[in-house]
Each structure stands twice: as structure tokens, then as C-alpha cells.
């Protein structure tokens, strides 16, 4: 809970009243990075900070209350006070309040944050720790519970201990029963391939992210379709047109069993026929969209194993 960390720095500051110009003293509580209870990662990872504030509830209430009220106040004050507007303009590069508030609202209305844990290679953003789903630009290492170091660039790209991962997915829009929708969105299984990862929900939605050089995400783009306003949340879209009952990930290919029909589909690297069963020596092209293996269109399946290749 961001509001219950304790150890705030306290400053007495001057506040100038707009109408009278009078100066009054006020006590300002500040959370500073040198506070041992301050989790530095959320200071550098706005997506994670917004996701926590969007859902967390502490002893004094919902985490989003302070943020949304502050954003509302600053927006109102900037419109009605030239001094405030000038001050905000002078600090525009440092102010993340509006950006955080926008992300929190989107995560409460349009998208759903799912908190996972992982470790190991993030070379292809299979741990969702980089700035964008199609590019790895950050490396996470740890020197203690409250000291997470972020290193930019294409370095080792390895996480050497378990860290929190944020997966953002679209909310249900079918207008159905909310309890049923929440149950369908409950994670059922997690899968790790050679450089791509997946989460399958009880409702049959399969979310894939990470390496997509061979089409192993079941789409052409690494990121998946999203609006420009949601780009910085990096939402992951589910596999299109197929509800999945079972999935397994190979090194750079994916196999799924369709929910309800039991049909088998594959996509990704196919150089050895691991997707469509083409014979050795044939022209075995990769598949970016789910395809039924040769000779298996009339068969039904209950389990599948992808293997390495």
C-alpha cells in the first residue's frame, strides 16, 4: 500500500492563497527514495506503479484516491490559476501525476492487470520487463528487497532472482455476468518456450508474448493490436479466433488444442515440420497464424506436447 509505507519526510512549506495572496504554513509529507520502505522499482516503472494503485486497498482505503484527487486538483488549478499553470509548465518533464492517473483509469475500466512472477532470460521480453513488447531495453537485477537496479541497453538481459511481472490484458466486453467473466479470466496455466511465454485462462483465452521471429505468438506483430492511447500500457491481446483448452510451447513454435472441438493447431517455426507435419526435405515454411497439421483435420485431441523442435 503506497499510503502506508511509513517513514515519510516532513517539510513545512509556504502556500500562497490565490485570492488574497496570503502566505500560510503547511505540513508536506514526502515519500523519498532514501526511505528504506520505498520500493524504487515503482519509481522507475510507471506501469507497475499504476497497476498497484489501480487495485490495492490499504487500511486507510483505496490506493487510487490520493492520486486521482491530486490529478483532479492540479488539472482544475492549472485552468483557473496562471501561477499554477506556469509552475506546472516549468516542471512538465518531472510531473508524472497526469500520466499515472490516466493509466490507473485505463487499468480500472479498459484493461486488467495480472501480476505474475518470473526469473531468467528477458532477451526477447518474455518476462515483460522491457519498455515495449517488441524490444528489450531494460535489465533487472536485485541487491536486496528494496533496491532493484535498472540497466538500460542490450546487456545480459537476465533476471537472477524472482521478480514481479505485470501482464496487461483487455477486459471482457461481452456485457455478460461479471462474476462469470471474472472466473473466465482466472489464470489456469503458465507456459515458457525458448523465448516466448504464455498464460491460459479458464475461459480459453491464450495470451502470448515475447519472441516472435517465426510467428510463434500466432500473429505478425510482437505487440498485438492496441490503440495509440494504450500503447504505453503494452496490453497483450489473446490469440484471435480460437478459444484454447490446452497449450504447449516449444523452442520457437506453439501447439494448442481448441476448446470445444478438440482440434489441434500449430504456429511458429516449421523447419522440421513441428507445426504442420511436413516431411523432411520438403519446403516447410513457418506459420504466423494457427494451422491444422497435415492429415489431422478430422482428429480430436485432449493433450499435446511441443518438444524442443
PDB file of C-alpha atoms in Angstrom:
ATOM      1  CA  UNK A   1       0.000   0.000   0.000  1.00  0.00           C
ATOM      2  CA  UNK A   2       1.672   3.225  -1.156  1.00  0.00           C
ATOM      3  CA  UNK A   3      -0.091   5.208   1.573  1.00  0.00           C
ATOM      4  CA  UNK A   4       1.002   3.026   4.476  1.00  0.00           C
ATOM      5  CA  UNK A   5       4.753   2.784   3.858  1.00  0.00           C
ATOM      6  CA  UNK A   6       5.709   4.946   6.844  1.00  0.00           C
ATOM      7  CA  UNK A   7       8.873   6.954   7.242  1.00  0.00           C
ATOM      8  CA  UNK A   8       7.691   9.924   5.176  1.00  0.00           C
ATOM      9  CA  UNK A   9       9.880  13.031   5.089  1.00  0.00           C
ATOM     10  CA  UNK A  10       8.005  16.002   6.579  1.00  0.00           C
ATOM     11  CA  UNK A  11       8.574  19.570   5.406  1.00  0.00           C
ATOM     12  CA  UNK A  12       6.976  22.853   6.418  1.00  0.00           C
ATOM     13  CA  UNK A  13       6.271  24.820   3.238  1.00  0.00           C
ATOM     14  CA  UNK A  14       4.721  28.160   2.275  1.00  0.00           C
ATOM     15  CA  UNK A  15       1.363  28.030   0.480  1.00  0.00           C
ATOM     16  CA  UNK A  16       0.123  31.184  -1.250  1.00  0.00           C
ATOM     17  CA  UNK A  17      -3.640  31.713  -1.403  1.00  0.00           C
ATOM     18  CA  UNK A  18      -4.744  32.690  -4.905  1.00  0.00           C
ATOM     19  CA  UNK A  19      -7.456  35.171  -3.935  1.00  0.00           C
ATOM     20  CA  UNK A  20      -5.716  37.016  -1.106  1.00  0.00           C
ATOM     21  CA  UNK A  21      -2.032  36.398  -1.704  1.00  0.00           C
ATOM     22  CA  UNK A  22      -1.674  35.447   1.956  1.00  0.00           C
ATOM     23  CA  UNK A  23       1.074  33.008   2.864  1.00  0.00           C
ATOM     24  CA  UNK A  24       0.198  30.146   5.173  1.00  0.00           C
ATOM     25  CA  UNK A  25       2.349  27.395   6.562  1.00  0.00           C
ATOM     26  CA  UNK A  26       1.545  23.803   5.598  1.00  0.00           C
ATOM     27  CA  UNK A  27       2.980  20.419   6.527  1.00  0.00           C
ATOM     28  CA  UNK A  28       4.017  18.392   3.468  1.00  0.00           C
ATOM     29  CA  UNK A  29       4.630  14.647   3.668  1.00  0.00           C
ATOM     30  CA  UNK A  30       7.016  13.304   1.021  1.00  0.00           C
ATOM     31  CA  UNK A  31       7.981   9.770   0.135  1.00  0.00           C
ATOM     32  CA  UNK A  32      11.672   9.885  -0.789  1.00  0.00           C
ATOM     33  CA  UNK A  33      13.896   7.213  -2.394  1.00  0.00           C
ATOM     34  CA  UNK A  34      16.175   7.109   0.662  1.00  0.00           C
ATOM     35  CA  UNK A  35      13.257   5.797   2.732  1.00  0.00           C
ATOM     36  CA  UNK A  36      14.080   2.100   3.414  1.00  0.00           C
ATOM     37  CA  UNK A  37      10.385   1.282   2.866  1.00  0.00           C
ATOM     38  CA  UNK A  38      10.395   2.947  -0.560  1.00  0.00           C
ATOM     39  CA  UNK A  39      10.216   0.407  -3.393  1.00  0.00           C
ATOM     40  CA  UNK A  40      12.433   2.003  -6.032  1.00  0.00           C
ATOM     41  CA  UNK A  41      11.205  -0.145  -8.887  1.00  0.00           C
ATOM     42  CA  UNK A  42       7.781   1.515  -8.983  1.00  0.00           C
ATOM     43  CA  UNK A  43       9.505   4.899  -9.121  1.00  0.00           C
ATOM     44  CA  UNK A  44      11.109   3.808 -12.400  1.00  0.00           C
ATOM     45  CA  UNK A  45       8.338   1.521 -13.678  1.00  0.00           C
ATOM     46  CA  UNK A  46       5.184   3.617 -14.032  1.00  0.00           C
ATOM     47  CA  UNK A  47       3.160   0.725 -15.478  1.00  0.00           C
ATOM     48  CA  UNK A  48       3.699  -1.355 -12.357  1.00  0.00           C
ATOM     49  CA  UNK A  49       3.058   1.620 -10.067  1.00  0.00           C
ATOM     50  CA  UNK A  50      -0.216   2.376 -11.857  1.00  0.00           C
ATOM     51  CA  UNK A  51      -1.300  -1.272 -11.743  1.00  0.00           C
ATOM     52  CA  UNK A  52      -0.716  -1.498  -7.984  1.00  0.00           C
ATOM     53  CA  UNK A  53      -2.544   1.767  -7.323  1.00  0.00           C
ATOM     54  CA  UNK A  54      -5.428   0.649  -9.554  1.00  0.00           C
ATOM     55  CA  UNK A  55      -6.233  -2.417  -7.434  1.00  0.00           C
ATOM     56  CA  UNK A  56      -4.606  -2.128  -3.987  1.00  0.00           C
ATOM     57  CA  UNK A  57      -6.618  -1.336  -0.862  1.00  0.00           C
ATOM     58  CA  UNK A  58      -4.870  -0.457   2.404  1.00  0.00           C
ATOM     59  CA  UNK A  59      -6.011   0.275   5.967  1.00  0.00           C
ATOM     60  CA  UNK A  60      -6.940   3.843   5.019  1.00  0.00           C
ATOM     61  CA  UNK A  61      -8.715   2.985   1.788  1.00  0.00           C
ATOM     62  CA  UNK A  62      -8.132   2.584  -1.938  1.00  0.00           C
ATOM     63  CA  UNK A  63      -4.661   3.469  -3.221  1.00  0.00           C
ATOM     64  CA  UNK A  64      -6.006   5.433  -6.185  1.00  0.00           C
ATOM     65  CA  UNK A  65      -7.833   8.063  -4.094  1.00  0.00           C
ATOM     66  CA  UNK A  66      -4.853  10.333  -3.389  1.00  0.00           C
ATOM     67  CA  UNK A  67      -3.535  10.107  -6.937  1.00  0.00           C
ATOM     68  CA  UNK A  68      -6.849  10.784  -8.688  1.00  0.00           C
ATOM     69  CA  UNK A  69      -7.734  13.633  -6.310  1.00  0.00           C
ATOM     70  CA  UNK A  70      -4.308  15.191  -6.817  1.00  0.00           C
ATOM     71  CA  UNK A  71      -4.638  14.909 -10.583  1.00  0.00           C
ATOM     72  CA  UNK A  72      -8.105  16.460 -10.447  1.00  0.00           C
ATOM     73  CA  UNK A  73      -6.852  19.313  -8.270  1.00  0.00           C
ATOM     74  CA  UNK A  74      -3.830  20.044 -10.473  1.00  0.00           C
ATOM     75  CA  UNK A  75      -5.932  19.963 -13.645  1.00  0.00           C
ATOM     76  CA  UNK A  76      -8.522  22.306 -12.117  1.00  0.00           C
ATOM     77  CA  UNK A  77      -5.927  24.631 -10.601  1.00  0.00           C
ATOM     78  CA  UNK A  78      -3.988  24.884 -13.859  1.00  0.00           C
ATOM     79  CA  UNK A  79      -7.138  26.057 -15.669  1.00  0.00           C
ATOM     80  CA  UNK A  80      -8.021  28.703 -13.086  1.00  0.00           C
ATOM     81  CA  UNK A  81      -4.642  29.894 -11.803  1.00  0.00           C
ATOM     82  CA  UNK A  82      -1.976  31.325 -14.126  1.00  0.00           C
ATOM     83  CA  UNK A  83       0.617  30.858 -11.374  1.00  0.00           C
ATOM     84  CA  UNK A  84      -0.159  27.178 -11.029  1.00  0.00           C
ATOM     85  CA  UNK A  85      -0.206  26.727 -14.807  1.00  0.00           C
ATOM     86  CA  UNK A  86       3.229  28.357 -15.045  1.00  0.00           C
ATOM     87  CA  UNK A  87       4.609  26.239 -12.186  1.00  0.00           C
ATOM     88  CA  UNK A  88       3.329  23.039 -13.802  1.00  0.00           C
ATOM     89  CA  UNK A  89       4.800  24.092 -17.137  1.00  0.00           C
ATOM     90  CA  UNK A  90       8.183  24.692 -15.517  1.00  0.00           C
ATOM     91  CA  UNK A  91       8.119  21.164 -14.102  1.00  0.00           C
ATOM     92  CA  UNK A  92       6.398  19.424 -17.005  1.00  0.00           C
ATOM     93  CA  UNK A  93       9.230  16.946 -17.539  1.00  0.00           C
ATOM     94  CA  UNK A  94       9.169  15.896 -13.867  1.00  0.00           C
ATOM     95  CA  UNK A  95       5.411  15.628 -13.373  1.00  0.00           C
ATOM     96  CA  UNK A  96       4.087  12.077 -13.831  1.00  0.00           C
ATOM     97  CA  UNK A  97       0.827  12.623 -11.945  1.00  0.00           C
ATOM     98  CA  UNK A  98      -1.346  13.008 -15.029  1.00  0.00           C
ATOM     99  CA  UNK A  99       0.261  10.057 -16.798  1.00  0.00           C
ATOM    100  CA  UNK A 100      -0.146   7.812 -13.747  1.00  0.00           C
ATOM    101  CA  UNK A 101      -3.776   8.873 -13.274  1.00  0.00           C
ATOM    102  CA  UNK A 102      -4.566   8.120 -16.909  1.00  0.00           C
ATOM    103  CA  UNK A 103      -3.009   4.658 -16.662  1.00  0.00           C
ATOM    104  CA  UNK A 104      -4.877   3.901 -13.419  1.00  0.00           C
ATOM    105  CA  UNK A 105      -8.228   4.800 -15.011  1.00  0.00           C
ATOM    106  CA  UNK A 106      -7.482   2.671 -18.071  1.00  0.00           C
ATOM    107  CA  UNK A 107      -6.492  -0.270 -15.870  1.00  0.00           C
ATOM    108  CA  UNK A 108      -9.754   0.056 -13.958  1.00  0.00           C
ATOM    109  CA  UNK A 109     -12.038   0.431 -16.976  1.00  0.00           C
ATOM    110  CA  UNK A 110     -10.490  -0.921 -20.183  1.00  0.00           C
ATOM    111  CA  UNK A 111      -7.685  -3.266 -19.164  1.00  0.00           C
ATOM    112  CA  UNK A 112      -6.973  -5.762 -16.408  1.00  0.00           C
ATOM    113  CA  UNK A 113      -3.587  -6.015 -14.637  1.00  0.00           C
ATOM    114  CA  UNK A 114      -2.382  -9.534 -13.856  1.00  0.00           C
ATOM    115  CA  UNK A 115       0.581  -9.922 -11.506  1.00  0.00           C
ATOM    116  CA  UNK A 116       2.979 -12.783 -12.201  1.00  0.00           C
ATOM    117  CA  UNK A 117       6.476 -13.726 -11.026  1.00  0.00           C
ATOM    118  CA  UNK A 118       9.418 -14.898 -13.091  1.00  0.00           C
ATOM    119  CA  UNK A 119      13.182 -15.090 -13.460  1.00  0.00           C
ATOM    120  CA  UNK A 120      15.782 -15.936 -16.078  1.00  0.00           C
ATOM    121  CA  UNK A 121      16.329 -14.550 -19.560  1.00  0.00           C
ATOM    122  CA  UNK A 122      14.443 -11.481 -20.740  1.00  0.00           C
ATOM    123  CA  UNK A 123      16.289 -11.255 -24.053  1.00  0.00           C
ATOM    124  CA  UNK A 124      13.048 -11.256 -26.033  1.00  0.00           C
ATOM    125  CA  UNK A 125      10.913  -9.621 -23.320  1.00  0.00           C
ATOM    126  CA  UNK A 126       9.483 -12.993 -22.339  1.00  0.00           C
ATOM    127  CA  UNK A 127       9.377 -11.667 -18.756  1.00  0.00           C
ATOM    128  CA  UNK A 128       7.590  -8.445 -19.810  1.00  0.00           C
ATOM    129  CA  UNK A 129      10.254  -6.318 -18.123  1.00  0.00           C
ATOM    130  CA  UNK A 130      11.242  -4.084 -21.038  1.00  0.00           C
ATOM    131  CA  UNK A 131       9.606  -0.860 -22.119  1.00  0.00           C
ATOM    132  CA  UNK A 132       7.827  -2.363 -25.124  1.00  0.00           C
ATOM    133  CA  UNK A 133       6.644  -5.827 -26.024  1.00  0.00           C
ATOM    134  CA  UNK A 134       8.837  -5.999 -29.132  1.00  0.00           C
ATOM    135  CA  UNK A 135      12.063  -4.651 -27.693  1.00  0.00           C
ATOM    136  CA  UNK A 136      14.145  -5.415 -24.656  1.00  0.00           C
ATOM    137  CA  UNK A 137      15.502  -2.168 -23.230  1.00  0.00           C
ATOM    138  CA  UNK A 138      15.898  -2.843 -19.518  1.00  0.00           C
ATOM    139  CA  UNK A 139      17.588  -5.402 -17.311  1.00  0.00           C
ATOM    140  CA  UNK A 140      16.517  -6.059 -13.743  1.00  0.00           C
ATOM    141  CA  UNK A 141      18.917  -7.283 -11.069  1.00  0.00           C
ATOM    142  CA  UNK A 142      18.492  -7.083  -7.325  1.00  0.00           C
ATOM    143  CA  UNK A 143      20.694  -6.198  -4.364  1.00  0.00           C
ATOM    144  CA  UNK A 144      18.017  -6.571  -1.728  1.00  0.00           C
ATOM    145  CA  UNK A 145      14.317  -6.334  -1.100  1.00  0.00           C
ATOM    146  CA  UNK A 146      14.077  -2.585  -1.641  1.00  0.00           C
ATOM    147  CA  UNK A 147      16.941  -1.977  -4.062  1.00  0.00           C
ATOM    148  CA  UNK A 148      16.193  -3.000  -7.633  1.00  0.00           C
ATOM    149  CA  UNK A 149      18.687  -1.796 -10.203  1.00  0.00           C
ATOM    150  CA  UNK A 150      17.594  -0.988 -13.750  1.00  0.00           C
ATOM    151  CA  UNK A 151      20.215  -1.142 -16.502  1.00  0.00           C
ATOM    152  CA  UNK A 152      19.352   0.108 -19.991  1.00  0.00           C
ATOM    153  CA  UNK A 153      20.653  -1.222 -23.269  1.00  0.00           C
ATOM    154  CA  UNK A 154      21.241  -4.696 -24.621  1.00  0.00           C
ATOM    155  CA  UNK A 155      23.337  -6.120 -21.808  1.00  0.00           C
ATOM    156  CA  UNK A 156      22.980  -9.508 -20.145  1.00  0.00           C
ATOM    157  CA  UNK A 157      19.180  -9.237 -20.208  1.00  0.00           C
ATOM    158  CA  UNK A 158      18.932 -11.731 -17.353  1.00  0.00           C
ATOM    159  CA  UNK A 159      16.994 -11.594 -14.088  1.00  0.00           C
ATOM    160  CA  UNK A 160      18.892 -13.549 -11.453  1.00  0.00           C
ATOM    161  CA  UNK A 161      16.071 -13.813  -8.916  1.00  0.00           C
ATOM    162  CA  UNK A 162      12.276 -13.917  -8.820  1.00  0.00           C
ATOM    163  CA  UNK A 163      10.697 -10.552  -9.669  1.00  0.00           C
ATOM    164  CA  UNK A 164       7.163  -9.296 -10.137  1.00  0.00           C
ATOM    165  CA  UNK A 165       5.861  -9.226 -13.717  1.00  0.00           C
ATOM    166  CA  UNK A 166       2.924  -7.166 -14.971  1.00  0.00           C
ATOM    167  CA  UNK A 167       0.724  -8.614 -17.705  1.00  0.00           C
ATOM    168  CA  UNK A 168      -1.949  -6.204 -19.014  1.00  0.00           C
ATOM    169  CA  UNK A 169      -4.897  -7.732 -20.889  1.00  0.00           C
ATOM    170  CA  UNK A 170      -8.188  -6.311 -22.237  1.00  0.00           C
ATOM    171  CA  UNK A 171     -11.250  -6.515 -20.007  1.00  0.00           C
ATOM    172  CA  UNK A 172     -14.291  -8.529 -21.048  1.00  0.00           C
ATOM    173  CA  UNK A 173     -16.593  -6.507 -23.305  1.00  0.00           C
ATOM    174  CA  UNK A 174     -19.365  -9.032 -23.997  1.00  0.00           C
ATOM    175  CA  UNK A 175     -21.678  -7.492 -21.396  1.00  0.00           C
ATOM    176  CA  UNK A 176     -22.150 -10.849 -19.655  1.00  0.00           C
ATOM    177  CA  UNK A 177     -22.320 -11.663 -15.983  1.00  0.00           C
ATOM    178  CA  UNK A 178     -19.402 -10.016 -14.168  1.00  0.00           C
ATOM    179  CA  UNK A 179     -18.772 -12.946 -11.836  1.00  0.00           C
ATOM    180  CA  UNK A 180     -18.730 -15.355 -14.760  1.00  0.00           C
ATOM    181  CA  UNK A 181     -16.385 -13.062 -16.696  1.00  0.00           C
ATOM    182  CA  UNK A 182     -14.007 -12.836 -13.741  1.00  0.00           C
ATOM    183  CA  UNK A 183     -13.993 -16.620 -13.446  1.00  0.00           C
ATOM    184  CA  UNK A 184     -13.222 -16.998 -17.142  1.00  0.00           C
ATOM    185  CA  UNK A 185     -10.295 -14.590 -16.783  1.00  0.00           C
ATOM    186  CA  UNK A 186      -8.752 -16.547 -13.925  1.00  0.00           C
ATOM    187  CA  UNK A 187      -5.323 -17.864 -14.984  1.00  0.00           C
ATOM    188  CA  UNK A 188      -5.289 -21.641 -15.460  1.00  0.00           C
ATOM    189  CA  UNK A 189      -1.715 -22.288 -16.603  1.00  0.00           C
ATOM    190  CA  UNK A 190       1.570 -20.584 -17.481  1.00  0.00           C
ATOM    191  CA  UNK A 191       3.895 -21.716 -20.268  1.00  0.00           C
ATOM    192  CA  UNK A 192       7.528 -20.913 -21.139  1.00  0.00           C
ATOM    193  CA  UNK A 193       9.105 -21.518 -24.546  1.00  0.00           C
ATOM    194  CA  UNK A 194      12.569 -20.785 -25.859  1.00  0.00           C
ATOM    195  CA  UNK A 195      11.966 -17.043 -25.932  1.00  0.00           C
ATOM    196  CA  UNK A 196       8.193 -16.641 -25.698  1.00  0.00           C
ATOM    197  CA  UNK A 197       5.758 -17.081 -22.827  1.00  0.00           C
ATOM    198  CA  UNK A 198       2.029 -17.652 -22.459  1.00  0.00           C
ATOM    199  CA  UNK A 199      -0.828 -17.583 -19.983  1.00  0.00           C
ATOM    200  CA  UNK A 200      -4.040 -19.570 -20.498  1.00  0.00           C
ATOM    201  CA  UNK A 201      -7.266 -18.571 -18.713  1.00  0.00           C
ATOM    202  CA  UNK A 202     -10.155 -20.800 -17.677  1.00  0.00           C
ATOM    203  CA  UNK A 203     -12.266 -19.120 -20.337  1.00  0.00           C
ATOM    204  CA  UNK A 204      -9.881 -20.282 -23.075  1.00  0.00           C
ATOM    205  CA  UNK A 205      -8.029 -17.050 -23.805  1.00  0.00           C
ATOM    206  CA  UNK A 206      -4.351 -17.658 -24.584  1.00  0.00           C
ATOM    207  CA  UNK A 207      -2.070 -14.645 -24.143  1.00  0.00           C
ATOM    208  CA  UNK A 208       1.340 -14.935 -25.826  1.00  0.00           C
ATOM    209  CA  UNK A 209       4.244 -12.512 -25.626  1.00  0.00           C
ATOM    210  CA  UNK A 210       7.990 -12.333 -26.213  1.00  0.00           C
ATOM    211  CA  UNK A 211       9.980 -13.711 -29.158  1.00  0.00           C
ATOM    212  CA  UNK A 212       8.047 -13.767 -32.441  1.00  0.00           C
ATOM    213  CA  UNK A 213      10.725 -14.199 -35.113  1.00  0.00           C
ATOM    214  CA  UNK A 214       8.991 -17.300 -36.512  1.00  0.00           C
ATOM    215  CA  UNK A 215       5.386 -16.373 -35.744  1.00  0.00           C
ATOM    216  CA  UNK A 216       5.240 -18.374 -32.506  1.00  0.00           C
ATOM    217  CA  UNK A 217       2.889 -15.771 -30.994  1.00  0.00           C
ATOM    218  CA  UNK A 218       0.229 -16.548 -33.589  1.00  0.00           C
ATOM    219  CA  UNK A 219       0.356 -13.083 -35.158  1.00  0.00           C
ATOM    220  CA  UNK A 220       2.656 -10.981 -37.298  1.00  0.00           C
ATOM    221  CA  UNK A 221       3.403  -8.307 -34.700  1.00  0.00           C
ATOM    222  CA  UNK A 222       5.075  -8.865 -31.342  1.00  0.00           C
ATOM    223  CA  UNK A 223       2.837  -6.339 -29.649  1.00  0.00           C
ATOM    224  CA  UNK A 224      -0.608  -7.244 -30.921  1.00  0.00           C
ATOM    225  CA  UNK A 225      -3.279  -4.718 -31.802  1.00  0.00           C
ATOM    226  CA  UNK A 226      -3.720  -1.799 -29.424  1.00  0.00           C
ATOM    227  CA  UNK A 227      -4.872   1.787 -29.651  1.00  0.00           C
ATOM    228  CA  UNK A 228      -2.406   4.658 -29.529  1.00  0.00           C
ATOM    229  CA  UNK A 229      -3.762   5.735 -26.133  1.00  0.00           C
ATOM    230  CA  UNK A 230      -2.951   2.329 -24.636  1.00  0.00           C
ATOM    231  CA  UNK A 231       0.494   1.921 -26.195  1.00  0.00           C
ATOM    232  CA  UNK A 232       2.415   2.738 -23.031  1.00  0.00           C
ATOM    233  CA  UNK A 233       0.462   0.095 -21.100  1.00  0.00           C
ATOM    234  CA  UNK A 234       1.625  -2.533 -23.630  1.00  0.00           C
ATOM    235  CA  UNK A 235      -1.554  -4.649 -23.440  1.00  0.00           C
ATOM    236  CA  UNK A 236      -1.279  -8.219 -24.704  1.00  0.00           C
ATOM    237  CA  UNK A 237      -4.179  -9.405 -26.864  1.00  0.00           C
ATOM    238  CA  UNK A 238      -5.423 -13.016 -26.712  1.00  0.00           C
ATOM    239  CA  UNK A 239      -4.905 -15.446 -29.574  1.00  0.00           C
ATOM    240  CA  UNK A 240      -7.546 -14.432 -32.102  1.00  0.00           C
ATOM    241  CA  UNK A 241     -10.449 -16.616 -33.297  1.00  0.00           C
ATOM    242  CA  UNK A 242      -9.555 -19.632 -31.127  1.00  0.00           C
ATOM    243  CA  UNK A 243     -10.563 -20.480 -27.576  1.00  0.00           C
ATOM    244  CA  UNK A 244      -7.901 -22.798 -26.175  1.00  0.00           C
ATOM    245  CA  UNK A 245      -8.338 -25.831 -23.924  1.00  0.00           C
ATOM    246  CA  UNK A 246      -4.659 -26.813 -23.746  1.00  0.00           C
ATOM    247  CA  UNK A 247      -1.384 -25.317 -24.948  1.00  0.00           C
ATOM    248  CA  UNK A 248       2.297 -26.158 -25.020  1.00  0.00           C
ATOM    249  CA  UNK A 249       5.291 -24.096 -26.137  1.00  0.00           C
ATOM    250  CA  UNK A 250       8.366 -25.407 -27.955  1.00  0.00           C
ATOM    251  CA  UNK A 251      11.612 -23.532 -28.524  1.00  0.00           C
ATOM    252  CA  UNK A 252      10.059 -21.258 -31.153  1.00  0.00           C
ATOM    253  CA  UNK A 253       6.712 -22.838 -32.013  1.00  0.00           C
ATOM    254  CA  UNK A 254       3.355 -23.224 -30.259  1.00  0.00           C
ATOM    255  CA  UNK A 255       0.747 -26.002 -30.248  1.00  0.00           C
ATOM    256  CA  UNK A 256      -2.827 -25.541 -28.985  1.00  0.00           C
ATOM    257  CA  UNK A 257      -5.988 -27.647 -28.685  1.00  0.00           C
ATOM    258  CA  UNK A 258      -9.176 -25.746 -29.457  1.00  0.00           C
ATOM    259  CA  UNK A 259     -11.741 -25.563 -26.678  1.00  0.00           C
ATOM    260  CA  UNK A 260     -14.960 -27.384 -27.542  1.00  0.00           C
ATOM    261  CA  UNK A 261     -13.755 -29.056 -30.743  1.00  0.00           C
ATOM    262  CA  UNK A 262     -10.543 -30.768 -29.653  1.00  0.00           C
ATOM    263  CA  UNK A 263      -8.876 -29.737 -32.923  1.00  0.00           C
ATOM    264  CA  UNK A 264      -5.091 -29.310 -32.943  1.00  0.00           C
ATOM    265  CA  UNK A 265      -3.446 -26.142 -34.256  1.00  0.00           C
ATOM    266  CA  UNK A 266       0.179 -25.063 -34.506  1.00  0.00           C
ATOM    267  CA  UNK A 267       2.128 -21.962 -35.460  1.00  0.00           C
ATOM    268  CA  UNK A 268       5.704 -20.694 -35.483  1.00  0.00           C
ATOM    269  CA  UNK A 269       8.954 -22.308 -36.641  1.00  0.00           C
ATOM    270  CA  UNK A 270       8.248 -25.214 -39.021  1.00  0.00           C
ATOM    271  CA  UNK A 271      11.670 -26.059 -40.436  1.00  0.00           C
ATOM    272  CA  UNK A 272      11.412 -29.627 -39.135  1.00  0.00           C
ATOM    273  CA  UNK A 273       7.672 -29.978 -39.662  1.00  0.00           C
ATOM    274  CA  UNK A 274       6.933 -29.381 -35.984  1.00  0.00           C
ATOM    275  CA  UNK A 275       3.901 -27.222 -36.846  1.00  0.00           C
ATOM    276  CA  UNK A 276       2.167 -28.820 -39.846  1.00  0.00           C
ATOM    277  CA  UNK A 277       3.928 -32.158 -40.096  1.00  0.00           C
ATOM    278  CA  UNK A 278       5.601 -31.580 -43.463  1.00  0.00           C
ATOM    279  CA  UNK A 279       8.108 -34.266 -44.391  1.00  0.00           C
ATOM    280  CA  UNK A 280      11.861 -33.775 -44.134  1.00  0.00           C
ATOM    281  CA  UNK A 281      13.247 -32.320 -47.345  1.00  0.00           C
ATOM    282  CA  UNK A 282      10.030 -30.545 -48.282  1.00  0.00           C
ATOM    283  CA  UNK A 283       9.650 -26.773 -48.270  1.00  0.00           C
ATOM    284  CA  UNK A 284       8.477 -26.377 -44.674  1.00  0.00           C
ATOM    285  CA  UNK A 285       7.570 -22.700 -44.250  1.00  0.00           C
ATOM    286  CA  UNK A 286       6.847 -21.019 -40.939  1.00  0.00           C
ATOM    287  CA  UNK A 287       3.294 -20.163 -39.888  1.00  0.00           C
ATOM    288  CA  UNK A 288       2.287 -16.880 -38.243  1.00  0.00           C
ATOM    289  CA  UNK A 289      -1.347 -17.964 -37.909  1.00  0.00           C
ATOM    290  CA  UNK A 290      -2.767 -21.171 -36.384  1.00  0.00           C
ATOM    291  CA  UNK A 291      -2.842 -24.056 -38.854  1.00  0.00           C
ATOM    292  CA  UNK A 292      -4.025 -27.662 -38.614  1.00  0.00           C
ATOM    293  CA  UNK A 293      -1.236 -30.246 -39.112  1.00  0.00           C
ATOM    294  CA  UNK A 294      -1.415 -32.313 -42.287  1.00  0.00           C
ATOM    295  CA  UNK A 295      -3.660 -35.363 -42.019  1.00  0.00           C
ATOM    296  CA  UNK A 296      -5.061 -34.406 -38.604  1.00  0.00           C
ATOM    297  CA  UNK A 297      -8.055 -32.254 -39.581  1.00  0.00           C
ATOM    298  CA  UNK A 298     -10.523 -34.989 -38.610  1.00  0.00           C
ATOM    299  CA  UNK A 299      -8.827 -35.950 -35.339  1.00  0.00           C
ATOM    300  CA  UNK A 300      -9.590 -34.665 -31.845  1.00  0.00           C
ATOM    301  CA  UNK A 301      -7.082 -34.299 -29.012  1.00  0.00           C
ATOM    302  CA  UNK A 302      -7.029 -33.908 -25.248  1.00  0.00           C
ATOM    303  CA  UNK A 303      -3.289 -33.334 -24.705  1.00  0.00           C
ATOM    304  CA  UNK A 304      -0.287 -32.198 -26.745  1.00  0.00           C
ATOM    305  CA  UNK A 305       3.468 -31.815 -26.134  1.00  0.00           C
ATOM    306  CA  UNK A 306       5.522 -29.391 -28.252  1.00  0.00           C
ATOM    307  CA  UNK A 307       9.016 -30.698 -27.520  1.00  0.00           C
ATOM    308  CA  UNK A 308      12.056 -28.575 -28.372  1.00  0.00           C
ATOM    309  CA  UNK A 309      11.901 -28.593 -32.164  1.00  0.00           C
TER     310      UNK A 309
END
